[in-house]
């Protein structure tokens, strides 16, 4: 089994650089002639670095732009502005052909592999399919062997290769989704809510699998989830997103011990800890309202409409993401 | 004195293509006025079917309540007529579901739906019912409540719809509210708003709350007592403090160990529960958890443990004295 990422681990240059990324979706109207009447600013100025072998967690409430960020990095979406640099190569304007060699090296793992996998194909063929698409192994028998090897790698029995996806439980399906992604020997896995649909006992199995694979294959992860405890457990650094922007980014210890952005603080306070004695004494800081529409984000700081600390400046001036030391970056006027 | 609600031996089966399924099997729990009971368990463990059974909302066919009693305010709800039961639903017992969009009618205004129980059960006029709806929407802190009475559900955000559902549940001042995963579809900041609101309102009105959830954090924050379900059965019941501090059933212990916590020491590996959740059409003859249990004995494979007291109002359905066995290993 080759270890694609390990060779790169000593390379100090970041695997991925995302700079001021913007992805705006046009909203069109009109019966005969469609014209653009507005745009959804799904991602609106996101920057981060991803080091080799590292896990970056992306958290934030639904609609804040986590999936769009992942899809833009994979170039499955058009980028409105900004830059995406993968392993030193600017891929922002790459077309399909130019992306081909790169796409092998970054793969996506979805929340619901069932929805993205063909129910009429055997598992062995599902796992081998990307190898055919990318001319990885020319010979059918070799691909089947490799598929069985990958099944074992993700903790399934190789003899399960001849079954169909509906014969598997949710956790097993997620393992198959991971095996399929790994068939390309990628460096980067973008995991979009890969454990969100699983029951907790199975979720723990899959989280451990991701950690084991990272150890043995030297993989780099972007791990998207809305469960902050899971993200804290699995990530090295965490970016908190709000309405298309990064509110705060820090290593996991700092983020949870000393969150500086009022949104990060509210988010952490909202997550209950499974211990009634701790909960009984925990201060309940409730943030009011709900996330406004990305079609029409508030001016100034996007969080100001819900922020308990907002002052006049927050309503007019958009805060920049500033380094406050020790790798912690915050976009808040009051920090 | 009798509790507000006492469910005992409740058993509900479904006819399926793959044979009969005992979705809920001899389930017992109770809840008293002013108390919050959480029913916790993984998907398919029988939480919703338990709630729907006690409300007599199980579709027949394919489902059927085959045994048990549901004593509510001195009356067995399984023995009264359908007309009498209709008078209970939405009046003395109200239910809140996970997906407010599917429980709200998209073509009626929010006010009409929130006010409807008042018309139905209290014989109020339309005008009075809509007035009351405005009050109720204000009570669940919907901004500009009176002007929102005429809004349609699609004009509300997810959190506001769930507030409207709570308003509807409160309409007739129920003695018992059953909330089935009321915040699972909502973001975490909205979840905490909604659950805190629900908790506060039940505290004010003295209603009992049955909170169905799969989230152990939610249970810890909001519940007084907990029943843990696995494969259609209650495997453990106790006060929230007892259950978290001294879980007695190996499944409960496994659940507690496998969830990552915001406050835990970093760098530790999660301890998953081995194996897969059970297939209800082919449950083993003994304890349903036996195939995944680290403490399994010969007896566990033969016999089904009943839910028995272990002291302090704490009950468990397990033959193994886990505390003693842990001692053996030390
Ligand atoms: N293809 C699309 N067309 C228009 N709007 C979109 C599209 N995809 C996503 N959006 C919008 O962009 C925002 C961000 O979405 P998404 O990245 O899926 O958020 P998240 O993954 O954080 O929940 C949302 O407001 C969503 O409705
Ligand atoms: N309408 C139905 N027909 C057949 N089986 C059903 C039906 N509703 C529920 N069940 C079965 O009952 C079991 C328990 O379901 P449920 O109470 O909804 O679980 P949960 O704990 O997730 O709420 C499930 O395994 C499901 O297969
Ligand atoms: Mg998403
Ligand atoms: Mg349910």
PDB file of C-alpha atoms in Angstrom, chain A residues 61-62 169 172 199-205 207-208 212 228-230 232-233 252-253 256 267-280 282 284 287-290 306, chain B residues 42-43 157-160 187-193 196 216-218 220-221 240-241 244-245 255 258-264 266-270 272-277 292:
ATOM      1  CA  UNK A  61     -24.481  26.966  11.310  1.00  0.00           C
ATOM      2  CA  UNK A  62     -26.198  25.711   8.173  1.00  0.00           C
ATOM      3  CA  UNK A 169     -25.734   0.003   7.401  1.00  0.00           C
ATOM      4  CA  UNK A 172     -20.602   0.726   6.668  1.00  0.00           C
ATOM      5  CA  UNK A 199     -25.783   7.387  15.453  1.00  0.00           C
ATOM      6  CA  UNK A 200     -23.267   8.235  18.155  1.00  0.00           C
ATOM      7  CA  UNK A 201     -22.003   4.680  18.675  1.00  0.00           C
ATOM      8  CA  UNK A 202     -21.238   4.391  14.961  1.00  0.00           C
ATOM      9  CA  UNK A 203     -20.009   7.973  14.719  1.00  0.00           C
ATOM     10  CA  UNK A 204     -17.201   7.121  17.147  1.00  0.00           C
ATOM     11  CA  UNK A 205     -16.146   4.178  14.953  1.00  0.00           C
ATOM     12  CA  UNK A 207     -14.117   9.232  13.687  1.00  0.00           C
ATOM     13  CA  UNK A 208     -11.518   6.690  14.818  1.00  0.00           C
ATOM     14  CA  UNK A 212      -6.226   5.934  11.909  1.00  0.00           C
ATOM     15  CA  UNK A 228     -18.454  21.245  17.792  1.00  0.00           C
ATOM     16  CA  UNK A 229     -17.395  18.473  20.141  1.00  0.00           C
ATOM     17  CA  UNK A 230     -16.632  16.161  17.215  1.00  0.00           C
ATOM     18  CA  UNK A 232     -12.699  19.713  18.533  1.00  0.00           C
ATOM     19  CA  UNK A 233     -11.866  16.044  18.901  1.00  0.00           C
ATOM     20  CA  UNK A 252      -8.374  23.720  18.890  1.00  0.00           C
ATOM     21  CA  UNK A 253      -7.069  24.298  22.416  1.00  0.00           C
ATOM     22  CA  UNK A 256     -12.159  26.271  23.093  1.00  0.00           C
ATOM     23  CA  UNK A 267     -21.704  28.755  19.630  1.00  0.00           C
ATOM     24  CA  UNK A 268     -19.665  27.038  22.327  1.00  0.00           C
ATOM     25  CA  UNK A 269     -22.079  28.063  25.053  1.00  0.00           C
ATOM     26  CA  UNK A 270     -24.994  26.633  23.084  1.00  0.00           C
ATOM     27  CA  UNK A 271     -23.490  23.143  22.986  1.00  0.00           C
ATOM     28  CA  UNK A 272     -24.573  21.199  26.039  1.00  0.00           C
ATOM     29  CA  UNK A 273     -22.003  19.033  27.795  1.00  0.00           C
ATOM     30  CA  UNK A 274     -23.237  15.514  28.574  1.00  0.00           C
ATOM     31  CA  UNK A 275     -22.965  15.914  32.321  1.00  0.00           C
ATOM     32  CA  UNK A 276     -25.928  17.236  34.364  1.00  0.00           C
ATOM     33  CA  UNK A 277     -23.714  18.495  37.197  1.00  0.00           C
ATOM     34  CA  UNK A 278     -21.612  20.604  34.866  1.00  0.00           C
ATOM     35  CA  UNK A 279     -24.692  21.829  33.016  1.00  0.00           C
ATOM     36  CA  UNK A 280     -26.346  22.910  36.287  1.00  0.00           C
ATOM     37  CA  UNK A 282     -22.763  26.473  33.409  1.00  0.00           C
ATOM     38  CA  UNK A 284     -26.391  30.064  29.878  1.00  0.00           C
ATOM     39  CA  UNK A 287     -27.649  34.525  21.508  1.00  0.00           C
ATOM     40  CA  UNK A 288     -30.847  35.940  20.082  1.00  0.00           C
ATOM     41  CA  UNK A 289     -32.334  35.468  16.641  1.00  0.00           C
ATOM     42  CA  UNK A 290     -31.325  33.376  13.691  1.00  0.00           C
ATOM     43  CA  UNK A 306     -27.280  39.030  16.884  1.00  0.00           C
TER      44      UNK A 306
ATOM     45  CA  UNK B  42     -30.326   5.789  18.802  1.00  0.00           C
ATOM     46  CA  UNK B  43     -32.426   5.876  15.660  1.00  0.00           C
ATOM     47  CA  UNK B 157     -37.708  30.549   9.568  1.00  0.00           C
ATOM     48  CA  UNK B 158     -37.149  27.039  10.947  1.00  0.00           C
ATOM     49  CA  UNK B 159     -36.775  28.317  14.485  1.00  0.00           C
ATOM     50  CA  UNK B 160     -39.913  30.474  14.242  1.00  0.00           C
ATOM     51  CA  UNK B 187     -28.840  24.914  14.342  1.00  0.00           C
ATOM     52  CA  UNK B 188     -27.239  24.739  17.727  1.00  0.00           C
ATOM     53  CA  UNK B 189     -27.835  28.350  18.810  1.00  0.00           C
ATOM     54  CA  UNK B 190     -31.497  28.056  17.807  1.00  0.00           C
ATOM     55  CA  UNK B 191     -31.726  24.651  19.478  1.00  0.00           C
ATOM     56  CA  UNK B 192     -30.702  26.127  22.783  1.00  0.00           C
ATOM     57  CA  UNK B 193     -33.179  29.007  22.378  1.00  0.00           C
ATOM     58  CA  UNK B 196     -34.740  26.797  27.002  1.00  0.00           C
ATOM     59  CA  UNK B 216     -26.878  13.106  25.504  1.00  0.00           C
ATOM     60  CA  UNK B 217     -25.901  16.728  25.958  1.00  0.00           C
ATOM     61  CA  UNK B 218     -29.496  17.883  25.574  1.00  0.00           C
ATOM     62  CA  UNK B 220     -27.957  16.489  30.598  1.00  0.00           C
ATOM     63  CA  UNK B 221     -28.992  20.111  30.230  1.00  0.00           C
ATOM     64  CA  UNK B 240     -30.309  12.317  35.081  1.00  0.00           C
ATOM     65  CA  UNK B 241     -27.614  12.740  37.719  1.00  0.00           C
ATOM     66  CA  UNK B 244     -24.642  10.058  34.069  1.00  0.00           C
ATOM     67  CA  UNK B 245     -22.696   9.470  37.243  1.00  0.00           C
ATOM     68  CA  UNK B 255     -23.030   5.648  24.961  1.00  0.00           C
ATOM     69  CA  UNK B 258     -18.354   7.150  22.855  1.00  0.00           C
ATOM     70  CA  UNK B 259     -19.537  10.764  22.588  1.00  0.00           C
ATOM     71  CA  UNK B 260     -16.836  13.396  22.343  1.00  0.00           C
ATOM     72  CA  UNK B 261     -17.348  16.198  24.853  1.00  0.00           C
ATOM     73  CA  UNK B 262     -16.374  19.842  24.612  1.00  0.00           C
ATOM     74  CA  UNK B 263     -14.654  19.648  27.994  1.00  0.00           C
ATOM     75  CA  UNK B 264     -12.749  16.397  27.600  1.00  0.00           C
ATOM     76  CA  UNK B 266      -7.636  16.306  24.161  1.00  0.00           C
ATOM     77  CA  UNK B 267      -5.783  13.556  22.363  1.00  0.00           C
ATOM     78  CA  UNK B 268      -7.796  10.693  23.798  1.00  0.00           C
ATOM     79  CA  UNK B 269      -9.256   8.116  21.469  1.00  0.00           C
ATOM     80  CA  UNK B 270     -13.002   7.656  21.351  1.00  0.00           C
ATOM     81  CA  UNK B 272     -16.921   3.192  20.191  1.00  0.00           C
ATOM     82  CA  UNK B 273     -19.529   0.522  20.839  1.00  0.00           C
ATOM     83  CA  UNK B 274     -18.510  -2.438  18.700  1.00  0.00           C
ATOM     84  CA  UNK B 275     -20.766  -3.880  16.049  1.00  0.00           C
ATOM     85  CA  UNK B 276     -23.941  -2.639  14.440  1.00  0.00           C
ATOM     86  CA  UNK B 277     -27.368  -1.673  15.779  1.00  0.00           C
ATOM     87  CA  UNK B 292     -22.264  -5.872  21.270  1.00  0.00           C
TER      88      UNK B 292
END
